[in-house]
Amino acid sequence: MNGIINVLKPPGMTSHDIVNFIRKKLKIKRVGHTGTLDPNAAGVLPICIGKATRVVQYFDDFSKSYRAELTLGYETDTQDKYGEIINRKAIPDITSDELEQVFNEFKGKIQQIPPMYSALKHNGKKLYELAREGKTVERKPREIIIHNISIIKNYDNKRVLFDVECSKGTYIRTLCNDIGKRLGSLGCMTFLVRTQVGDFKIENAYTIEEIEEYISNGRLSSIMMPLDSVLKHHKLVKLDQKFYDILKNGGKIKLSDHNYKFNSESHRGEIRVYCDDIFIGMGLVEETAEGTILKMDKVFI
């Protein structure tokens, strides 16, 4: 069984809990998630099964979207409502226009310092493990991209519900904390749901209970996405079926000697390789003195 399930992770389960649940139900080991979602958060968590675990790395290229709530006036050690309150600060008078302006200041490329309560490592130890020991270590700012951020509901300038689309490595907890400080107060994330990862949307996600039912009925494959569904942003080449065995075994062929069809004039970098309509994997095209050479890089069949 190979494919990707769009899972709606419930609050209270870790991303690895979801992986273990599916491993146990399907009795297979090759199951992996595509990016950690906070245990107390809910939302989209694509799960790769079987050979689809080899496309996990491509999810790093996708932007992620969230709906979150920022509460002003205090901050916690975890930067969300589940931590210990470590500081309070009065909320200054803020107009709706000023609030909107500050949110807009966070659009684009910005620097963000990862929180101590995170799975990042320092000298081989996870930061949240150090934080639980009462330790704090220096973390270097990292560049992230906020593609879009928009206020959905403003509750008297004390609580703000907003949507954000961002790059990988973005901590929404930290974003709330930083916005709170920029507004002259403090900020804490009090709600979070991930609404989209690439083309995987929350309205098309399946709950744990629904997935369990599909497994029990032997119909899980009906809700699984194929491996190449996450690679469609890569260019592709289609070849005759006669090259199937060569490509399946990781070989290379001279394209200039055969009939082939690119879906784009530019074909540098990794491309999807098909024999007729069968997806073989990812290949690399090289222009050499002998002609155009296609070499398989990753075989998925």
PDB file of C-alpha atoms in Angstrom:
ATOM      1  CA  MET A   1       0.000   0.000   0.000  1.00  0.00           C
ATOM      2  CA  ASN A   2       1.510   3.295  -1.144  1.00  0.00           C
ATOM      3  CA  GLY A   3       0.031   6.780  -0.968  1.00  0.00           C
ATOM      4  CA  ILE A   4      -0.736   9.857   1.108  1.00  0.00           C
ATOM      5  CA  ILE A   5      -3.630  10.432   3.509  1.00  0.00           C
ATOM      6  CA  ASN A   6      -4.806  13.923   4.395  1.00  0.00           C
ATOM      7  CA  VAL A   7      -5.310  13.492   8.147  1.00  0.00           C
ATOM      8  CA  LEU A   8      -7.191  15.940  10.366  1.00  0.00           C
ATOM      9  CA  LYS A   9      -5.100  15.749  13.523  1.00  0.00           C
ATOM     10  CA  PRO A  10      -7.120  16.303  16.704  1.00  0.00           C
ATOM     11  CA  PRO A  11      -5.818  18.286  19.693  1.00  0.00           C
ATOM     12  CA  GLY A  12      -4.072  16.143  22.287  1.00  0.00           C
ATOM     13  CA  MET A  13      -2.282  13.828  19.870  1.00  0.00           C
ATOM     14  CA  THR A  14       1.284  14.320  18.688  1.00  0.00           C
ATOM     15  CA  SER A  15       2.205  13.942  15.041  1.00  0.00           C
ATOM     16  CA  HIS A  16       4.024  10.742  15.964  1.00  0.00           C
ATOM     17  CA  ASP A  17       0.889   9.453  17.728  1.00  0.00           C
ATOM     18  CA  ILE A  18      -0.896   9.659  14.368  1.00  0.00           C
ATOM     19  CA  VAL A  19       1.927   7.762  12.674  1.00  0.00           C
ATOM     20  CA  ASN A  20       1.827   5.033  15.334  1.00  0.00           C
ATOM     21  CA  PHE A  21      -1.954   4.773  15.052  1.00  0.00           C
ATOM     22  CA  ILE A  22      -1.788   4.137  11.302  1.00  0.00           C
ATOM     23  CA  ARG A  23       1.178   1.771  11.650  1.00  0.00           C
ATOM     24  CA  LYS A  24      -0.755  -0.298  14.154  1.00  0.00           C
ATOM     25  CA  LYS A  25      -3.969  -0.363  12.131  1.00  0.00           C
ATOM     26  CA  LEU A  26      -2.254  -1.252   8.844  1.00  0.00           C
ATOM     27  CA  LYS A  27       0.436  -3.440  10.430  1.00  0.00           C
ATOM     28  CA  ILE A  28       3.186  -1.778   8.392  1.00  0.00           C
ATOM     29  CA  LYS A  29       6.266   0.184   9.458  1.00  0.00           C
ATOM     30  CA  ARG A  30       6.738   2.518   6.500  1.00  0.00           C
ATOM     31  CA  VAL A  31       4.578   5.391   7.680  1.00  0.00           C
ATOM     32  CA  GLY A  32       5.748   8.966   8.185  1.00  0.00           C
ATOM     33  CA  HIS A  33       4.358  12.452   8.762  1.00  0.00           C
ATOM     34  CA  THR A  34       5.277  15.514   6.747  1.00  0.00           C
ATOM     35  CA  GLY A  35       5.924  18.104   9.434  1.00  0.00           C
ATOM     36  CA  THR A  36       5.328  18.322  13.165  1.00  0.00           C
ATOM     37  CA  LEU A  37       2.140  19.976  14.374  1.00  0.00           C
ATOM     38  CA  ASP A  38       1.992  21.043  18.036  1.00  0.00           C
ATOM     39  CA  PRO A  39       0.274  18.397  20.215  1.00  0.00           C
ATOM     40  CA  ASN A  40      -2.391  20.852  21.369  1.00  0.00           C
ATOM     41  CA  ALA A  41      -3.074  22.124  17.850  1.00  0.00           C
ATOM     42  CA  ALA A  42      -5.436  20.593  15.315  1.00  0.00           C
ATOM     43  CA  GLY A  43      -5.406  20.537  11.560  1.00  0.00           C
ATOM     44  CA  VAL A  44      -3.944  19.174   8.374  1.00  0.00           C
ATOM     45  CA  LEU A  45      -1.244  16.523   8.759  1.00  0.00           C
ATOM     46  CA  PRO A  46      -0.458  14.631   5.527  1.00  0.00           C
ATOM     47  CA  ILE A  47       0.686  11.078   6.300  1.00  0.00           C
ATOM     48  CA  CYS A  48       2.820   9.131   3.812  1.00  0.00           C
ATOM     49  CA  ILE A  49       2.462   5.352   3.607  1.00  0.00           C
ATOM     50  CA  GLY A  50       4.761   2.781   2.014  1.00  0.00           C
ATOM     51  CA  LYS A  51       6.878   4.103  -0.845  1.00  0.00           C
ATOM     52  CA  ALA A  52       5.238   7.500  -0.390  1.00  0.00           C
ATOM     53  CA  THR A  53       7.543   8.036   2.612  1.00  0.00           C
ATOM     54  CA  ARG A  54      10.213   8.852   0.033  1.00  0.00           C
ATOM     55  CA  VAL A  55       8.381  12.014  -1.018  1.00  0.00           C
ATOM     56  CA  VAL A  56       8.250  13.471   2.520  1.00  0.00           C
ATOM     57  CA  GLN A  57      11.201  15.752   1.704  1.00  0.00           C
ATOM     58  CA  TYR A  58       9.208  17.480  -1.044  1.00  0.00           C
ATOM     59  CA  PHE A  59       6.693  18.779   1.490  1.00  0.00           C
ATOM     60  CA  ASP A  60       9.406  21.183   2.695  1.00  0.00           C
ATOM     61  CA  ASP A  61       8.791  23.203  -0.464  1.00  0.00           C
ATOM     62  CA  PHE A  62       5.127  23.794   0.380  1.00  0.00           C
ATOM     63  CA  SER A  63       3.782  26.785   2.237  1.00  0.00           C
ATOM     64  CA  LYS A  64       1.555  26.134   5.239  1.00  0.00           C
ATOM     65  CA  SER A  65      -1.585  28.005   6.290  1.00  0.00           C
ATOM     66  CA  TYR A  66      -2.991  28.463   9.790  1.00  0.00           C
ATOM     67  CA  ARG A  67      -5.831  30.134  11.643  1.00  0.00           C
ATOM     68  CA  ALA A  68      -4.618  31.374  15.005  1.00  0.00           C
ATOM     69  CA  GLU A  69      -5.675  33.555  17.900  1.00  0.00           C
ATOM     70  CA  LEU A  70      -3.394  36.096  19.550  1.00  0.00           C
ATOM     71  CA  THR A  71      -4.271  37.197  23.087  1.00  0.00           C
ATOM     72  CA  LEU A  72      -2.537  40.339  24.310  1.00  0.00           C
ATOM     73  CA  GLY A  73      -1.427  41.295  27.813  1.00  0.00           C
ATOM     74  CA  TYR A  74       0.717  38.362  28.902  1.00  0.00           C
ATOM     75  CA  GLU A  75       3.295  35.827  27.754  1.00  0.00           C
ATOM     76  CA  THR A  76       4.100  32.255  28.792  1.00  0.00           C
ATOM     77  CA  ASP A  77       7.255  30.167  28.752  1.00  0.00           C
ATOM     78  CA  THR A  78       5.868  28.106  25.850  1.00  0.00           C
ATOM     79  CA  GLN A  79       4.415  31.142  24.025  1.00  0.00           C
ATOM     80  CA  ASP A  80       0.965  29.497  24.051  1.00  0.00           C
ATOM     81  CA  LYS A  81      -1.831  29.239  26.613  1.00  0.00           C
ATOM     82  CA  TYR A  82      -0.620  25.865  27.873  1.00  0.00           C
ATOM     83  CA  GLY A  83       2.547  27.257  29.434  1.00  0.00           C
ATOM     84  CA  GLU A  84       3.268  29.074  32.686  1.00  0.00           C
ATOM     85  CA  ILE A  85       2.620  32.819  32.686  1.00  0.00           C
ATOM     86  CA  ILE A  86       5.994  34.528  33.063  1.00  0.00           C
ATOM     87  CA  ASN A  87       5.092  38.170  32.472  1.00  0.00           C
ATOM     88  CA  ARG A  88       2.166  40.546  32.138  1.00  0.00           C
ATOM     89  CA  LYS A  89       1.969  43.967  30.530  1.00  0.00           C
ATOM     90  CA  ALA A  90      -0.871  46.416  30.059  1.00  0.00           C
ATOM     91  CA  ILE A  91      -2.421  46.663  26.620  1.00  0.00           C
ATOM     92  CA  PRO A  92      -2.036  50.197  25.228  1.00  0.00           C
ATOM     93  CA  ASP A  93      -4.839  51.940  23.383  1.00  0.00           C
ATOM     94  CA  ILE A  94      -4.666  50.574  19.856  1.00  0.00           C
ATOM     95  CA  THR A  95      -6.876  51.555  16.960  1.00  0.00           C
ATOM     96  CA  SER A  96      -8.023  48.995  14.428  1.00  0.00           C
ATOM     97  CA  ASP A  97      -5.907  50.733  11.780  1.00  0.00           C
ATOM     98  CA  GLU A  98      -2.807  50.541  13.988  1.00  0.00           C
ATOM     99  CA  LEU A  99      -3.458  46.858  14.617  1.00  0.00           C
ATOM    100  CA  GLU A 100      -3.786  46.220  10.894  1.00  0.00           C
ATOM    101  CA  GLN A 101      -0.595  48.164  10.203  1.00  0.00           C
ATOM    102  CA  VAL A 102       1.454  46.140  12.695  1.00  0.00           C
ATOM    103  CA  PHE A 103       0.196  42.842  11.286  1.00  0.00           C
ATOM    104  CA  ASN A 104       1.154  43.994   7.790  1.00  0.00           C
ATOM    105  CA  GLU A 105       4.676  44.790   9.003  1.00  0.00           C
ATOM    106  CA  PHE A 106       5.234  41.056   9.428  1.00  0.00           C
ATOM    107  CA  LYS A 107       4.587  40.251   5.768  1.00  0.00           C
ATOM    108  CA  GLY A 108       7.483  39.115   3.608  1.00  0.00           C
ATOM    109  CA  LYS A 109      10.900  37.858   4.672  1.00  0.00           C
ATOM    110  CA  ILE A 110      11.475  38.320   8.389  1.00  0.00           C
ATOM    111  CA  GLN A 111      13.837  37.038  11.072  1.00  0.00           C
ATOM    112  CA  GLN A 112      12.414  34.788  13.784  1.00  0.00           C
ATOM    113  CA  ILE A 113      14.123  33.330  16.861  1.00  0.00           C
ATOM    114  CA  PRO A 114      12.864  29.761  17.446  1.00  0.00           C
ATOM    115  CA  PRO A 115      11.264  29.184  20.866  1.00  0.00           C
ATOM    116  CA  MET A 116      12.937  27.132  23.584  1.00  0.00           C
ATOM    117  CA  TYR A 117       9.924  24.845  23.610  1.00  0.00           C
ATOM    118  CA  SER A 118      10.607  23.345  20.190  1.00  0.00           C
ATOM    119  CA  ALA A 119      12.003  20.137  18.725  1.00  0.00           C
ATOM    120  CA  LEU A 120      15.120  21.852  17.392  1.00  0.00           C
ATOM    121  CA  LYS A 121      18.350  20.470  18.794  1.00  0.00           C
ATOM    122  CA  HIS A 122      21.283  21.993  20.648  1.00  0.00           C
ATOM    123  CA  ASN A 123      24.347  19.786  21.018  1.00  0.00           C
ATOM    124  CA  GLY A 124      22.232  16.737  20.247  1.00  0.00           C
ATOM    125  CA  LYS A 125      19.497  17.529  22.758  1.00  0.00           C
ATOM    126  CA  LYS A 126      16.040  18.865  21.919  1.00  0.00           C
ATOM    127  CA  LEU A 127      15.396  22.418  23.047  1.00  0.00           C
ATOM    128  CA  TYR A 128      12.162  21.550  24.853  1.00  0.00           C
ATOM    129  CA  GLU A 129      14.095  19.003  26.933  1.00  0.00           C
ATOM    130  CA  LEU A 130      16.519  21.725  27.990  1.00  0.00           C
ATOM    131  CA  ALA A 131      13.619  24.099  28.670  1.00  0.00           C
ATOM    132  CA  ARG A 132      11.987  21.558  30.981  1.00  0.00           C
ATOM    133  CA  GLU A 133      15.263  21.447  32.907  1.00  0.00           C
ATOM    134  CA  GLY A 134      15.023  25.199  33.364  1.00  0.00           C
ATOM    135  CA  LYS A 135      17.805  25.894  30.887  1.00  0.00           C
ATOM    136  CA  THR A 136      17.893  28.518  28.162  1.00  0.00           C
ATOM    137  CA  VAL A 137      20.380  28.514  25.297  1.00  0.00           C
ATOM    138  CA  GLU A 138      21.076  31.091  22.627  1.00  0.00           C
ATOM    139  CA  ARG A 139      19.148  30.528  19.395  1.00  0.00           C
ATOM    140  CA  LYS A 140      20.127  32.263  16.200  1.00  0.00           C
ATOM    141  CA  PRO A 141      17.411  34.076  14.240  1.00  0.00           C
ATOM    142  CA  ARG A 142      16.235  32.262  11.129  1.00  0.00           C
ATOM    143  CA  GLU A 143      14.769  33.742   7.982  1.00  0.00           C
ATOM    144  CA  ILE A 144      11.153  32.814   7.343  1.00  0.00           C
ATOM    145  CA  ILE A 145       8.582  34.089   4.875  1.00  0.00           C
ATOM    146  CA  ILE A 146       5.109  35.298   5.764  1.00  0.00           C
ATOM    147  CA  HIS A 147       3.355  35.116   2.411  1.00  0.00           C
ATOM    148  CA  ASN A 148       0.043  36.462   3.694  1.00  0.00           C
ATOM    149  CA  ILE A 149      -1.403  37.501   7.032  1.00  0.00           C
ATOM    150  CA  SER A 150      -4.890  38.897   7.575  1.00  0.00           C
ATOM    151  CA  ILE A 151      -7.066  39.720  10.564  1.00  0.00           C
ATOM    152  CA  ILE A 152     -10.339  37.773  10.629  1.00  0.00           C
ATOM    153  CA  LYS A 153     -11.840  39.094  13.865  1.00  0.00           C
ATOM    154  CA  ASN A 154     -10.718  41.712  16.365  1.00  0.00           C
ATOM    155  CA  TYR A 155     -12.139  41.315  19.868  1.00  0.00           C
ATOM    156  CA  ASP A 156     -11.722  44.819  21.381  1.00  0.00           C
ATOM    157  CA  ASN A 157      -8.002  44.781  20.525  1.00  0.00           C
ATOM    158  CA  LYS A 158      -7.441  42.183  23.246  1.00  0.00           C
ATOM    159  CA  ARG A 159      -7.859  39.024  21.208  1.00  0.00           C
ATOM    160  CA  VAL A 160      -7.207  38.817  17.483  1.00  0.00           C
ATOM    161  CA  LEU A 161      -8.171  35.920  15.227  1.00  0.00           C
ATOM    162  CA  PHE A 162      -6.063  35.842  12.071  1.00  0.00           C
ATOM    163  CA  ASP A 163      -5.055  33.729   9.075  1.00  0.00           C
ATOM    164  CA  VAL A 164      -1.450  33.314   8.017  1.00  0.00           C
ATOM    165  CA  GLU A 165       0.311  31.582   5.127  1.00  0.00           C
ATOM    166  CA  CYS A 166       3.993  31.004   5.761  1.00  0.00           C
ATOM    167  CA  SER A 167       7.125  29.090   4.847  1.00  0.00           C
ATOM    168  CA  LYS A 168       8.477  26.018   6.598  1.00  0.00           C
ATOM    169  CA  GLY A 169      10.163  26.613   9.937  1.00  0.00           C
ATOM    170  CA  THR A 170       7.688  29.290  11.031  1.00  0.00           C
ATOM    171  CA  TYR A 171       6.517  29.152  14.651  1.00  0.00           C
ATOM    172  CA  ILE A 172       3.074  30.721  14.959  1.00  0.00           C
ATOM    173  CA  ARG A 173       3.517  30.868  18.751  1.00  0.00           C
ATOM    174  CA  THR A 174       6.577  33.032  18.249  1.00  0.00           C
ATOM    175  CA  LEU A 175       4.811  35.143  15.647  1.00  0.00           C
ATOM    176  CA  CYS A 176       2.090  35.906  18.210  1.00  0.00           C
ATOM    177  CA  ASN A 177       4.721  36.743  20.807  1.00  0.00           C
ATOM    178  CA  ASP A 178       6.552  39.068  18.419  1.00  0.00           C
ATOM    179  CA  ILE A 179       3.375  40.834  17.281  1.00  0.00           C
ATOM    180  CA  GLY A 180       2.367  41.391  20.910  1.00  0.00           C
ATOM    181  CA  LYS A 181       5.681  43.082  21.655  1.00  0.00           C
ATOM    182  CA  ARG A 182       5.496  45.170  18.483  1.00  0.00           C
ATOM    183  CA  LEU A 183       2.104  46.424  19.685  1.00  0.00           C
ATOM    184  CA  GLY A 184       3.672  47.601  22.948  1.00  0.00           C
ATOM    185  CA  SER A 185       2.339  44.769  25.072  1.00  0.00           C
ATOM    186  CA  LEU A 186       2.922  41.009  25.245  1.00  0.00           C
ATOM    187  CA  GLY A 187       1.336  38.241  23.214  1.00  0.00           C
ATOM    188  CA  CYS A 188       0.353  34.619  23.611  1.00  0.00           C
ATOM    189  CA  MET A 189      -1.109  32.142  21.111  1.00  0.00           C
ATOM    190  CA  THR A 190      -4.426  30.877  22.471  1.00  0.00           C
ATOM    191  CA  PHE A 191      -5.713  28.918  19.463  1.00  0.00           C
ATOM    192  CA  LEU A 192      -4.171  27.199  16.446  1.00  0.00           C
ATOM    193  CA  VAL A 193      -5.422  25.076  13.583  1.00  0.00           C
ATOM    194  CA  ARG A 194      -3.449  24.246  10.452  1.00  0.00           C
ATOM    195  CA  THR A 195      -5.762  24.746   7.498  1.00  0.00           C
ATOM    196  CA  GLN A 196      -3.538  23.808   4.560  1.00  0.00           C
ATOM    197  CA  VAL A 197      -0.227  22.204   3.558  1.00  0.00           C
ATOM    198  CA  GLY A 198       0.467  22.694  -0.132  1.00  0.00           C
ATOM    199  CA  ASP A 199      -2.660  21.413  -1.877  1.00  0.00           C
ATOM    200  CA  PHE A 200      -3.836  19.439   1.174  1.00  0.00           C
ATOM    201  CA  LYS A 201      -6.754  21.408   2.633  1.00  0.00           C
ATOM    202  CA  ILE A 202      -8.637  21.012   5.900  1.00  0.00           C
ATOM    203  CA  GLU A 203     -12.004  20.675   4.155  1.00  0.00           C
ATOM    204  CA  ASN A 204     -10.688  17.525   2.451  1.00  0.00           C
ATOM    205  CA  ALA A 205      -9.029  16.027   5.542  1.00  0.00           C
ATOM    206  CA  TYR A 206     -10.195  12.855   7.317  1.00  0.00           C
ATOM    207  CA  THR A 207     -10.593  12.385  11.052  1.00  0.00           C
ATOM    208  CA  ILE A 208      -8.997   9.484  12.915  1.00  0.00           C
ATOM    209  CA  GLU A 209     -12.425   7.890  13.290  1.00  0.00           C
ATOM    210  CA  GLU A 210     -13.123   8.149   9.557  1.00  0.00           C
ATOM    211  CA  ILE A 211      -9.737   6.667   8.685  1.00  0.00           C
ATOM    212  CA  GLU A 212     -10.301   3.797  11.106  1.00  0.00           C
ATOM    213  CA  GLU A 213     -13.618   3.051   9.401  1.00  0.00           C
ATOM    214  CA  TYR A 214     -12.051   3.095   5.937  1.00  0.00           C
ATOM    215  CA  ILE A 215      -9.369   0.676   7.141  1.00  0.00           C
ATOM    216  CA  SER A 216     -11.965  -1.642   8.703  1.00  0.00           C
ATOM    217  CA  ASN A 217     -13.933  -1.693   5.452  1.00  0.00           C
ATOM    218  CA  GLY A 218     -10.818  -2.289   3.338  1.00  0.00           C
ATOM    219  CA  ARG A 219     -11.371   0.984   1.464  1.00  0.00           C
ATOM    220  CA  LEU A 220      -8.438   3.086   2.665  1.00  0.00           C
ATOM    221  CA  SER A 221      -6.973   3.245  -0.850  1.00  0.00           C
ATOM    222  CA  SER A 222     -10.060   5.187  -1.966  1.00  0.00           C
ATOM    223  CA  ILE A 223      -9.003   8.223   0.103  1.00  0.00           C
ATOM    224  CA  MET A 224      -5.264   7.991  -0.541  1.00  0.00           C
ATOM    225  CA  MET A 225      -3.506  10.381  -2.892  1.00  0.00           C
ATOM    226  CA  PRO A 226      -0.887   8.961  -5.303  1.00  0.00           C
ATOM    227  CA  LEU A 227       2.810   9.695  -4.800  1.00  0.00           C
ATOM    228  CA  ASP A 228       3.084  12.060  -7.738  1.00  0.00           C
ATOM    229  CA  SER A 229       0.238  14.255  -6.456  1.00  0.00           C
ATOM    230  CA  VAL A 230       2.779  16.157  -4.345  1.00  0.00           C
ATOM    231  CA  LEU A 231       5.199  16.487  -7.257  1.00  0.00           C
ATOM    232  CA  LYS A 232       2.942  18.092  -9.832  1.00  0.00           C
ATOM    233  CA  HIS A 233       4.767  21.405  -9.516  1.00  0.00           C
ATOM    234  CA  HIS A 234       7.793  19.689 -11.063  1.00  0.00           C
ATOM    235  CA  LYS A 235       8.030  19.464 -14.842  1.00  0.00           C
ATOM    236  CA  LEU A 236       7.511  16.073 -16.449  1.00  0.00           C
ATOM    237  CA  VAL A 237       8.638  13.945 -19.375  1.00  0.00           C
ATOM    238  CA  LYS A 238       6.657  11.084 -20.927  1.00  0.00           C
ATOM    239  CA  LEU A 239       8.355   8.156 -22.649  1.00  0.00           C
ATOM    240  CA  ASP A 240       7.323   5.007 -24.462  1.00  0.00           C
ATOM    241  CA  GLN A 241       6.471   1.933 -22.408  1.00  0.00           C
ATOM    242  CA  LYS A 242       9.484   0.112 -23.878  1.00  0.00           C
ATOM    243  CA  PHE A 243      11.791   2.081 -21.568  1.00  0.00           C
ATOM    244  CA  TYR A 244       9.945   0.941 -18.440  1.00  0.00           C
ATOM    245  CA  ASP A 245      12.464  -1.702 -17.325  1.00  0.00           C
ATOM    246  CA  ILE A 246      15.492   0.532 -17.923  1.00  0.00           C
ATOM    247  CA  LEU A 247      14.042   3.397 -15.920  1.00  0.00           C
ATOM    248  CA  LYS A 248      12.589   1.169 -13.195  1.00  0.00           C
ATOM    249  CA  ASN A 249      16.079  -0.174 -12.550  1.00  0.00           C
ATOM    250  CA  GLY A 250      17.522   3.334 -12.237  1.00  0.00           C
ATOM    251  CA  GLY A 251      19.138   3.408 -15.654  1.00  0.00           C
ATOM    252  CA  LYS A 252      19.614   6.288 -18.051  1.00  0.00           C
ATOM    253  CA  ILE A 253      18.665   6.834 -21.664  1.00  0.00           C
ATOM    254  CA  LYS A 254      19.603   9.197 -24.452  1.00  0.00           C
ATOM    255  CA  LEU A 255      16.461  11.178 -25.069  1.00  0.00           C
ATOM    256  CA  SER A 256      17.633  12.576 -28.382  1.00  0.00           C
ATOM    257  CA  ASP A 257      17.498   9.060 -29.828  1.00  0.00           C
ATOM    258  CA  HIS A 258      13.870   8.443 -28.905  1.00  0.00           C
ATOM    259  CA  ASN A 259      10.423   9.918 -28.966  1.00  0.00           C
ATOM    260  CA  TYR A 260       9.646  11.858 -25.805  1.00  0.00           C
ATOM    261  CA  LYS A 261       7.527  14.779 -24.703  1.00  0.00           C
ATOM    262  CA  PHE A 262       8.281  17.461 -22.124  1.00  0.00           C
ATOM    263  CA  ASN A 263       5.468  19.517 -20.651  1.00  0.00           C
ATOM    264  CA  SER A 264       7.727  22.586 -20.688  1.00  0.00           C
ATOM    265  CA  GLU A 265      10.508  24.030 -22.801  1.00  0.00           C
ATOM    266  CA  SER A 266      12.686  24.306 -19.695  1.00  0.00           C
ATOM    267  CA  HIS A 267      13.539  20.997 -18.061  1.00  0.00           C
ATOM    268  CA  ARG A 268      16.458  21.692 -15.764  1.00  0.00           C
ATOM    269  CA  GLY A 269      16.531  20.215 -12.281  1.00  0.00           C
ATOM    270  CA  GLU A 270      14.418  17.313 -11.087  1.00  0.00           C
ATOM    271  CA  ILE A 271      11.576  16.231 -13.339  1.00  0.00           C
ATOM    272  CA  ARG A 272       8.807  13.642 -13.082  1.00  0.00           C
ATOM    273  CA  VAL A 273       9.352  10.645 -15.340  1.00  0.00           C
ATOM    274  CA  TYR A 274       6.492   8.597 -16.801  1.00  0.00           C
ATOM    275  CA  CYS A 275       6.272   5.640 -19.150  1.00  0.00           C
ATOM    276  CA  ASP A 276       2.958   6.306 -20.829  1.00  0.00           C
ATOM    277  CA  ASP A 277       0.858   7.170 -17.739  1.00  0.00           C
ATOM    278  CA  ILE A 278       2.861   5.120 -15.226  1.00  0.00           C
ATOM    279  CA  PHE A 279       4.853   7.255 -12.780  1.00  0.00           C
ATOM    280  CA  ILE A 280       8.416   5.935 -12.491  1.00  0.00           C
ATOM    281  CA  GLY A 281      10.084   8.533 -10.289  1.00  0.00           C
ATOM    282  CA  MET A 282      12.241  11.641 -10.411  1.00  0.00           C
ATOM    283  CA  GLY A 283      14.986  12.068 -12.962  1.00  0.00           C
ATOM    284  CA  LEU A 284      17.662  14.548 -13.972  1.00  0.00           C
ATOM    285  CA  VAL A 285      18.187  15.808 -17.521  1.00  0.00           C
ATOM    286  CA  GLU A 286      21.689  16.623 -18.695  1.00  0.00           C
ATOM    287  CA  GLU A 287      22.727  18.241 -21.950  1.00  0.00           C
ATOM    288  CA  THR A 288      25.938  16.550 -23.116  1.00  0.00           C
ATOM    289  CA  ALA A 289      28.019  16.489 -26.270  1.00  0.00           C
ATOM    290  CA  GLU A 290      26.298  13.198 -27.107  1.00  0.00           C
ATOM    291  CA  GLY A 291      22.800  14.657 -26.688  1.00  0.00           C
ATOM    292  CA  THR A 292      20.089  14.996 -24.036  1.00  0.00           C
ATOM    293  CA  ILE A 293      20.527  12.376 -21.305  1.00  0.00           C
ATOM    294  CA  LEU A 294      17.872  11.391 -18.771  1.00  0.00           C
ATOM    295  CA  LYS A 295      19.188   9.753 -15.616  1.00  0.00           C
ATOM    296  CA  MET A 296      16.894   8.411 -12.913  1.00  0.00           C
ATOM    297  CA  ASP A 297      17.511   9.990  -9.511  1.00  0.00           C
ATOM    298  CA  LYS A 298      14.730   8.455  -7.390  1.00  0.00           C
ATOM    299  CA  VAL A 299      12.643   5.437  -8.422  1.00  0.00           C
ATOM    300  CA  PHE A 300       9.255   5.091  -6.720  1.00  0.00           C
ATOM    301  CA  ILE A 301       7.926   1.833  -8.158  1.00  0.00           C
TER     302      ILE A 301
END
